[in-house]
CSV table of C-alpha atoms in Angstrom, one decimal:
chain,number,residue,atom,x,y,z
A,904,UNK,CA,-1.4,-13.0,-32.9
A,905,UNK,CA,-3.1,-14.6,-35.9
A,906,UNK,CA,-5.5,-16.3,-34.3
A,907,UNK,CA,-7.6,-13.4,-33.3
A,908,UNK,CA,-8.7,-13.2,-37.0
A,909,UNK,CA,-10.0,-16.7,-36.5
A,910,UNK,CA,-14.1,-16.0,-36.6
A,911,UNK,CA,-15.8,-19.7,-36.7
A,912,UNK,CA,-14.9,-22.8,-34.4
A,913,UNK,CA,-14.1,-24.9,-38.1
A,914,UNK,CA,-11.4,-22.5,-38.5
A,915,UNK,CA,-10.4,-22.7,-35.1
A,916,UNK,CA,-10.2,-26.2,-34.5
A,917,UNK,CA,-8.1,-26.0,-38.7
A,918,UNK,CA,-5.5,-23.6,-36.6
A,919,UNK,CA,-4.6,-26.5,-34.2
A,920,UNK,CA,-5.1,-24.1,-31.5
A,921,UNK,CA,-5.3,-26.0,-28.1
A,922,UNK,CA,-7.2,-24.5,-25.0
A,923,UNK,CA,-5.3,-24.2,-21.8
A,924,UNK,CA,-7.2,-24.1,-18.0
A,925,UNK,CA,-6.3,-20.3,-16.9
A,926,UNK,CA,-4.2,-22.2,-14.6
A,927,UNK,CA,-2.2,-23.9,-17.0
A,928,UNK,CA,-1.7,-20.8,-19.1
A,929,UNK,CA,-0.7,-18.5,-16.0
A,930,UNK,CA,2.1,-21.4,-15.3
A,931,UNK,CA,3.1,-21.5,-19.2
A,932,UNK,CA,3.5,-18.0,-19.9
A,933,UNK,CA,5.6,-17.4,-16.0
A,934,UNK,CA,7.9,-20.6,-17.6
A,935,UNK,CA,8.4,-18.5,-20.4
A,936,UNK,CA,8.9,-15.6,-18.2
A,937,UNK,CA,11.2,-17.2,-15.5
A,938,UNK,CA,13.2,-19.3,-18.6
A,939,UNK,CA,14.1,-15.3,-20.6
A,940,UNK,CA,14.3,-13.5,-16.7
A,941,UNK,CA,12.4,-11.0,-17.6
A,942,UNK,CA,10.4,-8.9,-15.3
A,943,UNK,CA,7.3,-10.0,-13.8
A,944,UNK,CA,5.1,-7.9,-11.4
A,945,UNK,CA,6.6,-4.6,-12.4
A,946,UNK,CA,6.1,-2.0,-9.2
A,947,UNK,CA,6.3,-4.5,-6.5
A,948,UNK,CA,9.4,-2.7,-4.4
A,949,UNK,CA,11.0,-5.3,-2.0
A,950,UNK,CA,9.8,-8.5,-2.5
A,951,UNK,CA,12.7,-9.6,-4.5
A,952,UNK,CA,13.3,-12.4,-2.3
A,953,UNK,CA,10.3,-13.3,-0.3
A,954,UNK,CA,6.2,-12.7,-1.3
A,955,UNK,CA,7.5,-13.0,-4.9
A,956,UNK,CA,9.0,-16.8,-4.8
A,957,UNK,CA,6.1,-17.6,-3.6
A,958,UNK,CA,3.8,-16.4,-5.5
A,959,UNK,CA,5.5,-18.0,-8.6
A,960,UNK,CA,5.9,-21.1,-6.6
A,961,UNK,CA,2.0,-21.0,-6.0
A,962,UNK,CA,1.3,-20.4,-10.1
A,963,UNK,CA,3.6,-23.6,-11.2
A,964,UNK,CA,2.1,-25.5,-8.9
A,965,UNK,CA,-1.6,-24.0,-9.8
A,966,UNK,CA,-2.6,-23.6,-6.7
A,967,UNK,CA,-5.6,-20.8,-5.6
A,968,UNK,CA,-3.5,-17.9,-3.4
A,969,UNK,CA,-3.9,-16.1,-0.5
A,970,UNK,CA,-1.8,-13.3,0.2
A,971,UNK,CA,-2.3,-12.3,4.1
A,972,UNK,CA,-0.8,-9.4,5.1
A,973,UNK,CA,-1.4,-6.4,7.0
A,974,UNK,CA,-2.7,-2.9,5.2
A,975,UNK,CA,-0.9,-1.4,2.3
A,976,UNK,CA,1.7,-4.2,1.5
A,977,UNK,CA,0.2,-3.8,-1.8
A,978,UNK,CA,-1.7,-7.2,-1.7
A,979,UNK,CA,-4.2,-6.4,-4.2
A,980,UNK,CA,-1.6,-4.6,-6.7
A,981,UNK,CA,-0.1,-8.3,-6.7
A,982,UNK,CA,-2.8,-9.8,-7.9
A,983,UNK,CA,-4.0,-7.4,-10.5
A,984,UNK,CA,-0.5,-7.8,-12.2
A,985,UNK,CA,-0.8,-11.3,-11.8
A,986,UNK,CA,-3.1,-10.3,-15.0
A,987,UNK,CA,-0.3,-10.2,-17.2
A,988,UNK,CA,0.9,-13.7,-17.1
A,989,UNK,CA,-2.2,-14.7,-19.5
A,990,UNK,CA,-3.0,-15.0,-22.5
A,991,UNK,CA,-3.1,-11.9,-24.1
A,992,UNK,CA,-6.9,-13.2,-26.7
A,993,UNK,CA,-8.4,-16.1,-25.9
A,994,UNK,CA,-11.0,-17.6,-28.0
A,995,UNK,CA,-14.7,-18.2,-26.6
A,996,UNK,CA,-18.1,-18.9,-28.4
A,997,UNK,CA,-19.8,-15.4,-29.3
A,998,UNK,CA,-22.9,-14.7,-27.8
A,999,UNK,CA,-21.5,-16.6,-24.2
A,1000,UNK,CA,-22.1,-14.2,-21.2
A,1001,UNK,CA,-19.1,-16.7,-19.4
A,1002,UNK,CA,-17.0,-16.7,-22.0
A,1003,UNK,CA,-17.2,-20.4,-22.7
A,1004,UNK,CA,-14.1,-21.8,-25.2
A,1005,UNK,CA,-15.2,-23.2,-28.1
A,1006,UNK,CA,-13.5,-25.8,-27.5
A,1007,UNK,CA,-14.8,-26.7,-24.2
A,1008,UNK,CA,-17.9,-25.3,-23.9
A,1009,UNK,CA,-19.8,-26.0,-20.2
A,1010,UNK,CA,-23.1,-23.6,-20.8
A,1011,UNK,CA,-26.3,-24.4,-22.1
A,1012,UNK,CA,-26.4,-21.9,-24.6
A,1013,UNK,CA,-23.3,-22.6,-25.8
A,1014,UNK,CA,-23.2,-26.9,-26.0
A,1015,UNK,CA,-26.9,-25.6,-27.7
A,1016,UNK,CA,-24.9,-23.1,-30.6
A,1017,UNK,CA,-22.7,-25.8,-31.1
A,1018,UNK,CA,-25.1,-28.4,-31.8
A,1019,UNK,CA,-26.6,-25.9,-34.6
A,1020,UNK,CA,-23.8,-24.1,-36.0
A,1021,UNK,CA,-21.5,-26.6,-35.6
A,1022,UNK,CA,-18.2,-25.6,-37.1
A,1023,UNK,CA,-19.9,-22.2,-38.5
A,1024,UNK,CA,-20.0,-21.4,-34.9
A,1025,UNK,CA,-19.7,-17.9,-34.4
A,1026,UNK,CA,-16.2,-17.1,-32.2
A,1027,UNK,CA,-15.1,-14.4,-30.4
A,1028,UNK,CA,-11.8,-12.9,-29.1
A,1029,UNK,CA,-11.7,-11.9,-25.4
A,1030,UNK,CA,-8.5,-9.7,-24.1
A,1031,UNK,CA,-6.9,-10.2,-20.3
A,1032,UNK,CA,-7.3,-6.8,-19.8
A,1033,UNK,CA,-11.2,-8.5,-19.8
A,1034,UNK,CA,-10.4,-11.3,-17.6
A,1035,UNK,CA,-9.7,-9.8,-14.3
A,1036,UNK,CA,-13.0,-9.3,-12.2
A,1037,UNK,CA,-12.2,-8.3,-8.3
A,1038,UNK,CA,-14.1,-8.3,-5.6
A,1039,UNK,CA,-14.2,-6.5,-2.0
A,1040,UNK,CA,-16.1,-8.5,0.2
A,1041,UNK,CA,-18.3,-6.9,2.4
A,1042,UNK,CA,-21.1,-8.3,4.9
A,1043,UNK,CA,-23.9,-7.1,3.1
A,1044,UNK,CA,-22.6,-9.4,0.1
A,1045,UNK,CA,-25.1,-12.2,-1.2
A,1046,UNK,CA,-25.3,-15.5,-3.2
A,1047,UNK,CA,-26.9,-13.7,-5.3
A,1048,UNK,CA,-24.0,-11.3,-6.2
A,1049,UNK,CA,-21.1,-14.3,-6.5
A,1050,UNK,CA,-23.3,-16.8,-7.9
A,1051,UNK,CA,-26.4,-15.5,-9.1
A,1052,UNK,CA,-29.8,-16.1,-8.9
A,1053,UNK,CA,-33.3,-17.1,-10.8
A,1054,UNK,CA,-34.6,-14.2,-12.7
A,1055,UNK,CA,-38.4,-14.9,-13.0
A,1056,UNK,CA,-38.9,-12.4,-15.8
A,1057,UNK,CA,-36.7,-14.6,-18.0
A,1058,UNK,CA,-38.8,-17.4,-16.8
A,1059,UNK,CA,-42.1,-15.8,-17.7
A,1060,UNK,CA,-40.6,-14.4,-20.6
A,1061,UNK,CA,-38.8,-17.7,-22.1
A,1062,UNK,CA,-42.0,-19.9,-20.5
A,1063,UNK,CA,-39.7,-22.1,-18.3
A,1064,UNK,CA,-39.6,-24.0,-15.6
A,1065,UNK,CA,-37.5,-22.7,-12.5
A,1066,UNK,CA,-35.6,-25.9,-13.3
A,1067,UNK,CA,-34.0,-24.7,-16.3
A,1068,UNK,CA,-30.4,-23.5,-16.3
A,1069,UNK,CA,-31.3,-20.5,-18.9
A,1070,UNK,CA,-33.6,-18.9,-16.5
A,1071,UNK,CA,-30.6,-18.1,-14.0
A,1072,UNK,CA,-28.8,-14.7,-14.1
A,1073,UNK,CA,-25.2,-15.3,-13.5
A,1074,UNK,CA,-23.5,-13.7,-10.8
A,1075,UNK,CA,-19.9,-12.5,-10.7
A,1076,UNK,CA,-17.9,-15.8,-10.2
A,1077,UNK,CA,-19.5,-17.4,-13.2
A,1078,UNK,CA,-18.9,-14.7,-15.4
A,1079,UNK,CA,-15.3,-14.8,-14.2
A,1080,UNK,CA,-15.2,-18.2,-16.1
A,1081,UNK,CA,-11.5,-18.8,-17.6
A,1082,UNK,CA,-10.3,-15.5,-14.9
A,1083,UNK,CA,-8.5,-14.0,-12.4
A,1084,UNK,CA,-11.2,-13.9,-9.6
A,1085,UNK,CA,-10.1,-11.4,-6.9
A,1086,UNK,CA,-11.9,-11.1,-3.4
A,1087,UNK,CA,-10.6,-8.8,-1.3
A,1088,UNK,CA,-10.8,-9.2,2.1
A,1089,UNK,CA,-12.1,-12.4,3.0
A,1090,UNK,CA,-13.0,-12.6,6.3
A,1091,UNK,CA,-15.5,-9.2,5.8
A,1092,UNK,CA,-17.4,-12.0,3.9
A,1093,UNK,CA,-20.5,-14.0,5.9
A,1094,UNK,CA,-18.9,-17.7,7.3
A,1095,UNK,CA,-22.3,-18.7,4.6
A,1096,UNK,CA,-21.5,-17.2,1.9
A,1097,UNK,CA,-17.8,-18.8,2.4
A,1098,UNK,CA,-19.1,-22.5,2.1
A,1099,UNK,CA,-20.9,-21.7,-1.2
A,1100,UNK,CA,-17.6,-20.5,-2.3
A,1101,UNK,CA,-15.8,-23.5,-1.0
A,1102,UNK,CA,-18.4,-25.7,-3.1
A,1103,UNK,CA,-18.1,-23.8,-5.8
A,1104,UNK,CA,-14.1,-24.5,-5.2
A,1105,UNK,CA,-14.3,-28.3,-3.9
A,1106,UNK,CA,-17.7,-29.8,-5.8
A,1107,UNK,CA,-18.0,-27.6,-9.1
A,1108,UNK,CA,-21.5,-27.4,-9.3
A,1109,UNK,CA,-23.6,-24.0,-8.4
A,1110,UNK,CA,-26.6,-24.0,-6.3
A,1111,UNK,CA,-29.5,-21.9,-6.3
A,1112,UNK,CA,-32.6,-21.2,-4.8
A,1113,UNK,CA,-32.5,-25.5,-4.2
A,1114,UNK,CA,-32.0,-25.3,-8.1
A,1115,UNK,CA,-28.6,-27.8,-8.9
A,1116,UNK,CA,-26.4,-26.6,-11.0
A,1117,UNK,CA,-23.7,-28.4,-12.0
A,1118,UNK,CA,-20.9,-25.7,-14.1
A,1119,UNK,CA,-17.0,-26.9,-13.9
A,1120,UNK,CA,-16.2,-23.3,-13.9
A,1121,UNK,CA,-12.3,-22.7,-14.5
A,1122,UNK,CA,-10.9,-19.8,-12.3
A,1123,UNK,CA,-7.9,-18.7,-10.8
A,1124,UNK,CA,-8.4,-17.4,-7.2
A,1125,UNK,CA,-6.9,-14.5,-5.8
A,1126,UNK,CA,-7.9,-14.2,-1.7
A,1127,UNK,CA,-6.5,-11.1,-0.1
A,1128,UNK,CA,-6.5,-10.7,3.9
A,1129,UNK,CA,-5.7,-9.1,7.2
A,1130,UNK,CA,-4.0,-11.5,9.7
A,1131,UNK,CA,-7.1,-13.3,11.9
A,1132,UNK,CA,-6.9,-11.9,14.9
A,1133,UNK,CA,-7.2,-8.1,13.4
A,1134,UNK,CA,-10.0,-8.7,11.4
A,1135,UNK,CA,-12.5,-9.0,14.4
A,1136,UNK,CA,-15.2,-8.4,12.3
A,1137,UNK,CA,-15.0,-12.1,11.2
A,1138,UNK,CA,-12.4,-15.1,9.7
A,1139,UNK,CA,-12.1,-17.1,7.1
A,1140,UNK,CA,-14.1,-20.6,7.4
A,1141,UNK,CA,-11.5,-23.4,7.8
A,1142,UNK,CA,-12.7,-25.6,5.1
A,1143,UNK,CA,-12.5,-22.9,2.8
A,1144,UNK,CA,-9.1,-22.3,4.1
A,1145,UNK,CA,-8.0,-25.8,3.9
A,1146,UNK,CA,-8.9,-25.4,-0.1
A,1147,UNK,CA,-6.6,-22.4,-0.6
A,1148,UNK,CA,-4.1,-24.3,-1.3
A,1149,UNK,CA,-1.0,-21.1,-1.0
A,1150,UNK,CA,-1.4,-18.9,1.4
A,1151,UNK,CA,1.5,-16.0,1.3
A,1152,UNK,CA,2.5,-13.4,3.6
A,1153,UNK,CA,3.1,-9.9,3.0
A,1154,UNK,CA,5.5,-7.8,5.1
A,1155,UNK,CA,6.2,-3.9,5.4
A,1156,UNK,CA,9.2,-2.7,3.5
A,1157,UNK,CA,12.9,-4.2,6.0
A,1158,UNK,CA,15.1,-1.0,4.7
A,1159,UNK,CA,14.4,2.6,4.6
A,1160,UNK,CA,16.4,2.4,1.1
A,1161,UNK,CA,13.0,0.3,-0.3
A,1162,UNK,CA,10.6,2.1,1.8
A,1163,UNK,CA,11.7,5.6,-0.3
A,1164,UNK,CA,11.7,3.7,-3.2
A,1165,UNK,CA,7.7,3.0,-2.9
A,1166,UNK,CA,7.3,6.3,-1.9
A,1167,UNK,CA,9.2,8.2,-5.2
A,1168,UNK,CA,7.0,5.0,-7.1
A,1169,UNK,CA,3.4,6.1,-5.6
A,1170,UNK,CA,4.0,9.9,-4.5
A,1171,UNK,CA,1.5,11.8,-6.9
A,1172,UNK,CA,3.3,15.3,-8.2
A,1173,UNK,CA,2.3,18.4,-9.9
A,1174,UNK,CA,5.3,19.6,-12.4
A,1175,UNK,CA,5.7,22.6,-9.9
A,1176,UNK,CA,5.8,20.5,-7.0
A,1177,UNK,CA,8.5,18.6,-8.5
A,1178,UNK,CA,11.0,21.5,-8.9
A,1179,UNK,CA,11.1,21.7,-5.4
A,1180,UNK,CA,14.0,21.0,-3.7
A,1181,UNK,CA,13.6,18.4,-0.9
A,1182,UNK,CA,17.1,17.1,0.5
A,1183,UNK,CA,17.7,13.1,0.9
A,1184,UNK,CA,17.6,13.9,4.4
A,1185,UNK,CA,14.2,14.9,4.4
A,1186,UNK,CA,13.2,11.6,2.3
A,1187,UNK,CA,14.8,9.4,5.2
A,1188,UNK,CA,12.8,11.4,8.1
A,1189,UNK,CA,9.7,10.7,6.4
A,1190,UNK,CA,10.8,6.7,6.1
A,1191,UNK,CA,12.3,6.5,9.5
A,1192,UNK,CA,8.4,8.0,10.6
A,1193,UNK,CA,6.6,5.1,9.1
A,1194,UNK,CA,9.3,3.0,11.0
A,1195,UNK,CA,9.3,4.7,14.5
A,1196,UNK,CA,5.4,4.0,13.9
A,1197,UNK,CA,5.9,0.1,13.6
A,1198,UNK,CA,7.8,0.4,16.8
A,1199,UNK,CA,5.2,2.5,18.8
A,1200,UNK,CA,3.6,1.5,22.1
A,1201,UNK,CA,0.8,4.0,21.4
A,1202,UNK,CA,-0.1,2.5,18.0
A,1203,UNK,CA,-2.0,-1.2,17.8
A,1204,UNK,CA,0.8,-3.2,15.8
A,1205,UNK,CA,-2.3,-5.6,14.7
A,1206,UNK,CA,-4.1,-3.5,12.1
A,1207,UNK,CA,-0.4,-2.2,11.2
A,1208,UNK,CA,1.2,0.9,9.5
A,1209,UNK,CA,0.2,1.2,5.8
A,1210,UNK,CA,2.6,2.6,3.2
A,1211,UNK,CA,0.2,4.6,2.1
A,1212,UNK,CA,1.1,7.0,4.8
A,1213,UNK,CA,5.2,7.6,3.7
A,1214,UNK,CA,3.4,8.4,0.5
A,1215,UNK,CA,0.4,10.9,2.3
A,1216,UNK,CA,3.6,12.6,4.3
A,1217,UNK,CA,5.3,13.1,1.5
A,1218,UNK,CA,3.2,14.9,-0.8
A,1219,UNK,CA,2.4,17.0,2.5
A,1220,UNK,CA,6.3,17.6,3.2
A,1221,UNK,CA,6.6,18.9,-0.8
A,1222,UNK,CA,3.2,20.9,-0.5
A,1223,UNK,CA,4.1,22.8,2.9
A,1224,UNK,CA,7.1,23.8,1.1
A,1225,UNK,CA,4.8,24.6,-2.0
A,1226,UNK,CA,2.6,26.8,0.1
A,1227,UNK,CA,4.9,29.0,2.0
A,1228,UNK,CA,6.9,29.5,-1.3
A,1229,UNK,CA,3.1,30.8,-3.1
A,1230,UNK,CA,2.9,32.9,0.1
A,1231,UNK,CA,6.0,34.7,0.0
A,1232,UNK,CA,6.4,35.1,-4.1
A,1233,UNK,CA,9.1,33.2,-4.0
A,1234,UNK,CA,10.2,31.5,-7.1
A,1235,UNK,CA,11.8,28.3,-5.7
A,1236,UNK,CA,11.9,26.8,-2.4
A,1237,UNK,CA,13.7,23.8,-0.2
A,1238,UNK,CA,11.7,21.8,1.4
A,1239,UNK,CA,13.0,22.8,5.4
A,1240,UNK,CA,12.8,20.7,8.5
A,1241,UNK,CA,10.0,23.0,10.3
A,1242,UNK,CA,7.6,21.6,7.0
A,1243,UNK,CA,7.7,18.5,8.5
A,1244,UNK,CA,4.6,20.1,10.9
A,1245,UNK,CA,2.2,19.7,7.6
A,1246,UNK,CA,2.7,15.8,7.6
A,1247,UNK,CA,0.9,15.9,11.2
A,1248,UNK,CA,-2.2,15.3,8.8
A,1249,UNK,CA,-1.3,12.5,6.9
A,1250,UNK,CA,0.2,11.1,9.8
A,1251,UNK,CA,-2.5,11.0,11.9
A,1252,UNK,CA,-4.9,9.8,9.5
A,1253,UNK,CA,-3.3,6.2,9.0
A,1254,UNK,CA,-2.3,5.2,12.5
A,1255,UNK,CA,-4.6,3.6,14.6
A,1256,UNK,CA,-4.2,4.3,18.6
A,1257,UNK,CA,-4.0,1.8,21.5
A,1258,UNK,CA,-5.4,3.2,24.7
A,1259,UNK,CA,-2.4,5.0,25.9
A,1260,UNK,CA,-2.0,6.8,22.9
A,1261,UNK,CA,-5.7,7.7,22.4
A,1262,UNK,CA,-4.5,9.6,26.0
A,1263,UNK,CA,-2.2,11.5,24.3
A,1264,UNK,CA,-3.3,12.0,21.5
A,1265,UNK,CA,-3.2,11.4,17.5
A,1266,UNK,CA,-1.5,15.0,16.7
A,1267,UNK,CA,1.3,14.7,19.8
A,1268,UNK,CA,1.3,10.9,18.9
A,1269,UNK,CA,2.5,12.2,15.4
A,1270,UNK,CA,4.9,14.9,16.4
A,1271,UNK,CA,6.5,12.1,18.8
A,1272,UNK,CA,7.0,9.9,16.1
A,1273,UNK,CA,8.5,12.7,14.1
A,1274,UNK,CA,11.0,13.1,17.1
A,1275,UNK,CA,12.0,10.0,17.3
A,1276,UNK,CA,12.8,9.8,13.8
A,1277,UNK,CA,15.1,13.1,14.0
A,1278,UNK,CA,16.6,11.3,17.0
A,1279,UNK,CA,17.6,8.0,15.3
A,1280,UNK,CA,19.0,9.4,12.2
A,1281,UNK,CA,21.0,12.7,13.8
A,1282,UNK,CA,23.8,10.2,14.9
A,1283,UNK,CA,23.9,9.1,11.6
A,1284,UNK,CA,25.1,12.9,10.5
A,1285,UNK,CA,26.3,14.5,13.1
A,1286,UNK,CA,28.1,12.6,16.5
A,1287,UNK,CA,25.4,11.3,19.2
A,1288,UNK,CA,25.2,13.9,21.8
A,1289,UNK,CA,25.1,12.1,24.9
A,1290,UNK,CA,27.7,10.6,24.1
A,1291,UNK,CA,29.6,13.7,23.7
A,1292,UNK,CA,28.9,15.7,26.6
A,1293,UNK,CA,30.5,12.9,28.4
A,1294,UNK,CA,33.7,12.7,26.4
A,1295,UNK,CA,36.4,14.1,27.8
A,1296,UNK,CA,38.0,15.7,24.8
A,1297,UNK,CA,35.6,19.2,23.6
A,1298,UNK,CA,33.0,18.7,22.9
A,1299,UNK,CA,30.9,19.6,19.2
A,1300,UNK,CA,28.2,21.4,20.9
A,1301,UNK,CA,29.5,23.1,23.9
A,1302,UNK,CA,29.1,26.7,21.4
A,1303,UNK,CA,25.8,26.2,20.9
A,1304,UNK,CA,24.2,25.4,23.9
A,1305,UNK,CA,26.0,28.1,25.5
A,1306,UNK,CA,24.7,30.4,23.4
A,1307,UNK,CA,21.0,29.4,23.8
A,1308,UNK,CA,22.2,29.7,28.1
A,1309,UNK,CA,23.3,32.7,27.4
A,1310,UNK,CA,18.8,33.8,27.4
A,1311,UNK,CA,18.7,33.9,23.5
A,1312,UNK,CA,15.9,31.8,21.9
A,1313,UNK,CA,15.4,30.7,18.3
A,1314,UNK,CA,11.6,30.4,16.3
A,1315,UNK,CA,12.0,28.9,13.1
A,1316,UNK,CA,7.9,29.3,11.4
A,1317,UNK,CA,7.2,27.8,8.1
A,1318,UNK,CA,5.9,30.6,6.7
A,1319,UNK,CA,9.7,32.7,6.2
A,1320,UNK,CA,11.2,33.9,3.9
A,1321,UNK,CA,14.5,32.2,2.7
A,1322,UNK,CA,16.3,35.1,3.4
A,1323,UNK,CA,14.9,35.5,7.0
A,1324,UNK,CA,15.8,31.7,7.6
A,1325,UNK,CA,19.3,31.6,7.0
A,1326,UNK,CA,19.7,34.9,9.0
A,1327,UNK,CA,17.5,33.2,11.5
A,1328,UNK,CA,20.0,29.8,11.7
A,1329,UNK,CA,23.0,31.4,10.7
A,1330,UNK,CA,22.6,33.8,14.6
A,1331,UNK,CA,23.2,30.9,17.2
A,1332,UNK,CA,26.7,30.7,17.8
A,1333,UNK,CA,29.0,28.0,16.0
A,1334,UNK,CA,26.0,26.2,14.2
A,1335,UNK,CA,27.1,27.4,10.5
A,1336,UNK,CA,31.1,26.1,11.8
A,1337,UNK,CA,29.5,22.6,13.5
A,1338,UNK,CA,27.9,21.5,10.1
A,1339,UNK,CA,30.6,22.6,7.8
A,1340,UNK,CA,33.4,20.6,10.1
A,1341,UNK,CA,31.4,17.5,9.3
A,1342,UNK,CA,29.7,18.2,5.8
A,1343,UNK,CA,32.4,20.7,4.3
A,1344,UNK,CA,30.7,20.4,0.8
A,1345,UNK,CA,27.2,20.4,1.0
A,1346,UNK,CA,25.4,23.0,-0.9
A,1347,UNK,CA,24.1,26.2,0.3
A,1348,UNK,CA,20.3,25.2,1.0
A,1349,UNK,CA,21.8,21.4,2.2
A,1350,UNK,CA,23.6,23.1,4.8
A,1351,UNK,CA,21.1,25.7,6.1
A,1352,UNK,CA,18.9,22.4,6.5
A,1353,UNK,CA,21.5,20.5,8.1
A,1354,UNK,CA,21.9,23.3,11.1
A,1355,UNK,CA,18.4,22.8,11.4
A,1356,UNK,CA,18.9,19.3,11.9
A,1357,UNK,CA,21.1,20.3,15.1
A,1358,UNK,CA,18.9,22.2,16.6
A,1359,UNK,CA,16.3,19.5,16.3
A,1360,UNK,CA,18.8,16.8,16.8
A,1361,UNK,CA,19.9,18.9,20.6
A,1362,UNK,CA,16.1,19.0,21.5
A,1363,UNK,CA,15.8,15.2,21.2
A,1364,UNK,CA,18.7,14.6,23.2
A,1365,UNK,CA,17.2,16.4,26.0
A,1366,UNK,CA,19.9,19.1,25.3
A,1367,UNK,CA,17.7,22.1,23.9
A,1368,UNK,CA,14.1,22.4,24.6
A,1369,UNK,CA,12.0,22.4,21.5
A,1370,UNK,CA,7.9,23.7,21.5
A,1371,UNK,CA,5.6,23.5,19.7
A,1372,UNK,CA,4.5,27.0,17.7
A,1373,UNK,CA,1.4,27.4,15.3
A,1374,UNK,CA,3.5,26.4,12.0
A,1375,UNK,CA,6.8,25.6,12.8
A,1376,UNK,CA,9.5,25.1,16.3
A,1377,UNK,CA,11.3,27.1,18.7
A,1378,UNK,CA,14.4,26.7,20.4
A,1379,UNK,CA,15.8,27.7,24.0
A,1380,UNK,CA,18.2,27.0,26.5
A,1381,UNK,CA,17.3,23.3,28.1
A,1382,UNK,CA,17.3,24.6,32.1
A,1383,UNK,CA,14.9,28.2,31.6
A,1384,UNK,CA,12.2,25.5,30.2
A,1385,UNK,CA,12.3,23.4,32.7
A,1386,UNK,CA,12.0,26.2,35.3
A,1387,UNK,CA,9.6,27.7,33.5
A,1388,UNK,CA,7.2,24.3,33.0
A,1389,UNK,CA,7.6,23.0,36.6
A,1390,UNK,CA,4.9,25.8,36.9
A,1391,UNK,CA,2.6,24.5,34.2
A,1392,UNK,CA,2.8,20.7,34.9
A,1393,UNK,CA,1.6,21.8,38.6
A,1394,UNK,CA,-1.1,23.6,36.9
A,1395,UNK,CA,-2.0,20.5,34.8
A,1396,UNK,CA,-1.6,17.9,37.8
A,1397,UNK,CA,-4.1,20.0,39.7
A,1398,UNK,CA,-6.2,19.9,37.2
A,1399,UNK,CA,-6.3,16.3,37.1
A,1400,UNK,CA,-7.4,16.1,41.0
């Protein structure tokens, strides 16, 4: 940009530079972006037909924006990407605390500089990366933090009365003049602070300790909030909500495919971890756990289930496989279904349980979600076991269930070496043949994964018993387990009496 070589106000005027308000600047650059069919909001997935068009409409309308949605819906990420729509550099009066526009100064300092130096007033240039301010709203945020306060030391040093603009120590908002200012979790801001904010939006004046100062600040405000029925800590005061012209609702990914793309974009894996084989099935299972959580009666749906759940869970899944590989001194490994026990800490930390969920306990709820995810995806790979059982044709699972009926059991811990893992699965009569029948072209690792998947799927459809071991799963005959658990259940019932 040629303009940034300009160092004085006179040279800026001679260059025919036209200053725009920040909202007009965003609008101008968005229009150019849309006309050129350029990609905007890189890395924001699943919002192409919902949130992004609404956001673009709000920018074209020069509106202040409220992004309303549950946690983990990329609200802050969207706000940060708005900075890409700003001009690369803008001029300001050198030394100005609030980066005054040389062609439209608003502070005492800038006006005074221009009145003394005229066209020789020094001009500096501010990059768009410096024109973004973000503040997380917390109950302890004060008017002084956001707007400013009287500085008694400055008043004494300059021998000024408190009725002079020069004694004010500006807060975050005046310093965001000609910039984007984001307040995250707006309802957490005390009502009186929200009123002060509204006054600034509406009247363009700021009041500090009874001193009224008209300061026509030029700011693009972006607010983020959770829906009010969830944020019981507070709400957005009505006059402020009324003043925010565009309210845009965000949402969770609507398909597993989009959810997977988000997870792999955000998951932070080391180079060694990237070498661990991870089949599409286990990737889909991790995503399906989040989808099941968003429908679970044990989880507070008003709180939401963040996209961070799948990101953390996937990182844990890979690390569980890596840990086994390191312990067993193996050079390579692939992710197994028994590794899903490793995602439980990632799930329990990301869900808010309702009363019924608290009774179950977070770990049990996490295991339930994993089981439901397996049950949902199983019928996409193999015939429905319940329908197969009732069908008049031969049940493809008969030889597998009969093997367990004969008293055989199978324990798959996540610490098994690759050779032992294969050996254990191959013990089950008919398991290998079943997988090869429906998926004949798979690699050995994929075949073994699906063999394990069949056992989990049959357990979730109540045709095998699955018990949780320390770091793995055990499978046995369904009826034997029913007789065994009968005694345990009676003992548990006595405990509650």
